[in-house]
Amino acid sequence: GAVVSQHPSWVICKSGTSVKIECRSLDFQATTMFWYRQFPKQSLMLMATSNEGSKATYEQGVEKDKFLINHASLTLSTLTVTSAHPEDSSFYICSFRAPSEAKNIQYFGAGTRLSVL
Amino acid sequence: AQSVTQLDSQVPVFEEAPVELRCNYSSSVSVYLFWYVQYPNQGLQLLLKYLSGSTLVKGINGFEAEFNKSQTSFHLRKPSVHISDTAEYFCAVSTEGYSTLTFGKGTMLLVSP
């Protein structure tokens, strides 16, 4: 399967600071990518969908001003958690869908565990 | 809208025993079905997928799943599990076009010696 690199794998930050998470597709160009959030022992919840060169579409209840998504190129997307608070502590996972994958096969990064103190 | 139900939150099994992880879905249109595996502190890895054609699909690591349209199910099976199969397994569904994936709540497979 395709390779998706997500960085960092774990980050600890102080409350009020911002954290940027990078997600790269290493062997294909992706027009669409997704950011998910996962709480302990729970399923993945879609946060937003982004298309390269366009603004991200956020799911209901996700604050777009808090979770800034930049899909700057066909191989790179970033999620910035602004003014992080302890309740933002979670596991964040990105995924890419290659243009040819019309049947919604997504390739996932390894995830980033965010701990806000 | 589609939904996915994984009835078992946890399935304990002994090594070399067979296992079935259950998944039922709900959708008013044709679906694509997926099983993903997640090891601790890692992302999701695609195990197998049903897009069309044969209802019995084989995936990696000896897993297989059968699409049953009448029962709206897509149960995952393995005839003989290993300790290394211990992980969280997620069933997911999407529909025609560029729709998003909807995940079930996951089933933790616990394989003991």
Coordinates of C-alpha atoms in Angstrom, one line a residue:
Chain A
G1 CA 0.0 0.0 0.0
A2 CA 0.9 3.6 -0.2
V3 CA 3.2 5.2 2.3
V4 CA 2.1 8.2 4.4
S5 CA 4.5 9.9 6.8
Q6 CA 3.1 11.7 9.8
H7 CA 5.3 13.8 12.1
P8 CA 5.8 14.1 15.0
S9 CA 4.6 10.8 16.5
W10 CA 4.3 12.3 19.9
V11 CA 4.3 15.9 21.2
I12 CA 3.9 17.4 24.6
C13 CA 3.2 21.1 24.9
K14 CA 2.1 23.6 27.5
S15 CA -1.4 24.9 27.5
G16 CA -1.8 28.0 25.3
T17 CA 0.8 27.1 22.8
S18 CA 0.3 25.9 19.2
V19 CA 1.3 22.6 17.7
K20 CA 1.8 21.8 14.0
I21 CA 1.4 18.2 12.7
E22 CA 2.7 17.3 9.3
C23 CA 1.4 14.6 7.0
R24 CA 3.1 13.7 3.8
S25 CA 2.3 11.1 1.1
L26 CA 5.6 9.7 -0.1
D27 CA 4.7 7.8 -3.2
F28 CA 1.6 9.3 -4.7
Q29 CA 0.0 12.7 -5.2
A30 CA -3.2 13.2 -3.3
T31 CA -5.9 15.7 -4.1
T32 CA -8.0 14.8 -1.0
M33 CA -6.9 14.2 2.5
F34 CA -8.5 13.8 5.9
W35 CA -7.7 14.5 9.5
Y36 CA -9.2 12.3 12.2
R37 CA -9.2 12.5 16.0
Q38 CA -9.3 9.5 18.2
F39 CA -9.9 9.4 21.9
P40 CA -8.7 6.5 24.0
K41 CA -10.5 3.2 23.3
Q42 CA -12.8 5.0 20.8
S43 CA -13.2 5.1 17.1
L44 CA -11.8 7.6 14.6
M45 CA -13.9 10.8 14.3
L46 CA -13.5 12.7 11.1
M47 CA -12.5 16.3 11.8
A48 CA -12.1 17.7 8.3
T49 CA -11.6 17.0 4.6
S50 CA -9.3 19.1 2.6
N51 CA -8.6 19.3 -1.1
E52 CA -5.3 20.7 -2.4
G53 CA -5.5 24.4 -3.0
S54 CA -8.9 24.8 -1.4
K55 CA -10.2 25.5 2.1
A56 CA -10.8 22.5 4.3
T57 CA -14.4 21.4 5.0
Y58 CA -14.9 20.9 8.7
E59 CA -17.3 18.4 10.4
Q60 CA -19.9 19.7 12.6
G61 CA -18.6 20.7 16.0
V62 CA -15.0 21.1 14.9
E63 CA -13.7 24.6 15.4
K64 CA -12.0 25.7 12.2
D65 CA -10.2 28.5 13.9
K66 CA -8.7 26.2 16.4
F67 CA -7.7 23.4 14.1
L68 CA -6.1 25.0 11.1
I69 CA -5.6 22.8 8.1
N70 CA -3.3 23.7 5.2
H71 CA -3.2 21.4 2.2
A72 CA -0.4 23.3 0.4
S73 CA 0.5 20.7 -2.1
L74 CA -0.4 17.3 -3.4
T75 CA 2.0 15.6 -1.0
L76 CA 1.8 17.7 2.1
S77 CA -0.9 18.7 4.6
T78 CA -0.6 20.2 8.0
L79 CA -2.8 20.5 11.0
T80 CA -2.1 23.2 13.5
V81 CA -3.8 23.1 16.9
T82 CA -3.8 26.7 18.0
S83 CA -3.8 27.7 21.7
A84 CA -3.9 24.1 22.8
H85 CA -5.7 23.1 26.0
P86 CA -5.7 19.9 27.9
E87 CA -9.0 18.9 26.4
D88 CA -7.3 18.9 23.0
S89 CA -5.1 16.0 24.1
S90 CA -5.8 13.2 21.8
F91 CA -4.5 11.0 19.0
Y92 CA -4.6 12.7 15.6
I93 CA -4.4 10.7 12.4
C94 CA -4.2 11.9 8.8
S95 CA -5.0 10.0 5.7
F96 CA -4.7 10.5 1.9
R97 CA -6.8 9.3 -0.9
A98 CA -5.0 9.0 -4.2
P99 CA -6.8 10.6 -7.2
S100 CA -7.3 7.2 -8.9
E101 CA -8.9 5.7 -5.9
A102 CA -12.4 6.6 -6.7
K103 CA -13.7 4.0 -4.3
N104 CA -12.4 5.8 -1.3
I105 CA -9.4 3.8 -0.3
Q106 CA -7.6 5.8 2.3
Y107 CA -4.0 5.4 3.4
F108 CA -3.2 6.5 6.9
G109 CA -0.3 8.0 8.7
A110 CA 1.0 6.5 11.9
G111 CA -0.7 9.2 14.0
T112 CA 0.4 11.9 16.4
R113 CA -0.2 11.7 20.1
L114 CA -0.7 15.2 21.5
S115 CA -0.5 15.8 25.3
V116 CA -1.3 19.3 26.5
L117 CA -0.2 20.0 30.0
Chain B
A1 CA -26.1 8.4 5.6
Q2 CA -24.3 5.2 6.4
S3 CA -23.4 3.6 9.8
V4 CA -21.4 0.7 11.1
T5 CA -22.0 -1.4 14.1
Q6 CA -19.3 -3.6 15.7
L7 CA -21.1 -5.5 18.3
D8 CA -18.1 -6.8 20.3
S9 CA -15.8 -4.2 21.9
Q10 CA -13.4 -6.9 22.9
V11 CA -12.8 -10.5 21.8
P12 CA -10.4 -12.7 23.8
V13 CA -9.1 -15.8 22.1
F14 CA -6.4 -18.3 22.5
E15 CA -3.5 -18.6 20.1
E16 CA -4.1 -20.8 17.1
A17 CA -7.9 -20.7 17.6
P18 CA -10.2 -19.3 14.9
V19 CA -11.8 -15.9 15.4
E20 CA -14.6 -13.9 13.9
L21 CA -15.1 -10.2 14.4
R22 CA -18.5 -9.0 13.6
C23 CA -19.5 -6.0 11.5
N24 CA -22.9 -4.8 10.4
Y25 CA -23.6 -1.8 8.3
S26 CA -26.5 0.4 7.4
S27 CA -26.9 2.2 4.1
S28 CA -29.6 3.1 1.6
V29 CA -27.2 2.8 -1.4
S30 CA -24.4 0.4 -2.5
V31 CA -21.5 0.3 -0.2
Y32 CA -17.8 -0.3 -0.2
L33 CA -16.5 -2.0 3.0
F34 CA -13.2 -2.1 4.7
W35 CA -11.4 -3.6 7.6
Y36 CA -8.5 -1.8 9.2
V37 CA -6.1 -2.9 11.9
Q38 CA -4.5 -0.5 14.4
Y39 CA -1.6 -1.6 16.6
P40 CA -0.9 0.4 19.8
N41 CA 0.1 4.0 19.2
Q42 CA 0.0 3.5 15.4
G43 CA -2.1 4.5 12.5
L44 CA -4.5 2.3 10.6
Q45 CA -3.4 -0.4 8.2
L46 CA -5.8 -1.6 5.5
L47 CA -6.4 -5.4 6.0
L48 CA -8.9 -5.9 3.2
K49 CA -11.6 -4.3 1.2
Y50 CA -14.8 -5.2 -0.6
L51 CA -15.5 -3.0 -3.6
S52 CA -17.4 -5.3 -6.0
G53 CA -17.3 -8.8 -7.4
S54 CA -16.7 -11.9 -5.3
T55 CA -18.2 -11.6 -1.8
L56 CA -15.4 -13.4 -0.2
V57 CA -12.3 -11.2 0.0
K58 CA -8.9 -12.1 1.3
G59 CA -6.6 -9.7 2.9
I60 CA -3.2 -9.6 4.5
N61 CA -2.0 -11.7 7.5
G62 CA -4.3 -14.5 6.6
F63 CA -7.6 -12.6 7.3
E64 CA -10.7 -12.8 5.1
A65 CA -14.1 -11.3 5.2
E66 CA -17.4 -12.1 3.5
F67 CA -19.8 -9.5 2.3
N68 CA -23.4 -10.5 2.9
K69 CA -25.8 -8.1 1.4
S70 CA -29.0 -9.7 2.7
Q71 CA -27.7 -9.6 6.3
T72 CA -25.8 -6.3 5.7
S73 CA -22.8 -7.8 7.3
F74 CA -19.0 -7.9 6.6
H75 CA -17.6 -10.2 9.3
L76 CA -13.8 -10.7 9.5
R77 CA -12.4 -14.1 10.1
K78 CA -9.1 -15.9 10.6
P79 CA -8.8 -19.6 11.0
S80 CA -5.8 -19.5 13.3
V81 CA -4.7 -16.4 15.2
H82 CA -1.2 -15.5 16.5
I83 CA -0.2 -13.5 19.5
S84 CA 0.9 -10.8 17.0
D85 CA -2.7 -10.4 15.8
T86 CA -3.5 -8.6 19.1
A87 CA -4.7 -5.2 18.0
E88 CA -7.8 -3.0 17.5
Y89 CA -9.8 -3.8 14.4
F90 CA -12.1 -1.3 12.7
C91 CA -14.8 -1.9 10.2
A92 CA -15.6 1.0 7.8
V93 CA -18.0 1.8 5.1
S94 CA -18.2 4.3 2.3
T95 CA -20.5 4.8 -0.7
E96 CA -20.3 5.6 -4.4
G97 CA -18.2 8.6 -5.4
Y98 CA -15.8 10.5 -3.2
S99 CA -17.7 9.9 0.1
T100 CA -16.0 9.8 3.4
L101 CA -15.3 6.7 5.5
T102 CA -17.5 5.9 8.4
F103 CA -15.9 3.8 11.1
G104 CA -17.3 1.4 13.6
K105 CA -16.3 1.7 17.3
G106 CA -13.6 -1.0 16.9
T107 CA -13.1 -4.5 18.3
M108 CA -10.1 -5.2 20.5
L109 CA -8.7 -8.7 19.6
L110 CA -6.8 -10.1 22.5
V111 CA -4.8 -13.2 21.7
S112 CA -3.3 -15.1 24.6
P113 CA -1.0 -18.1 24.7

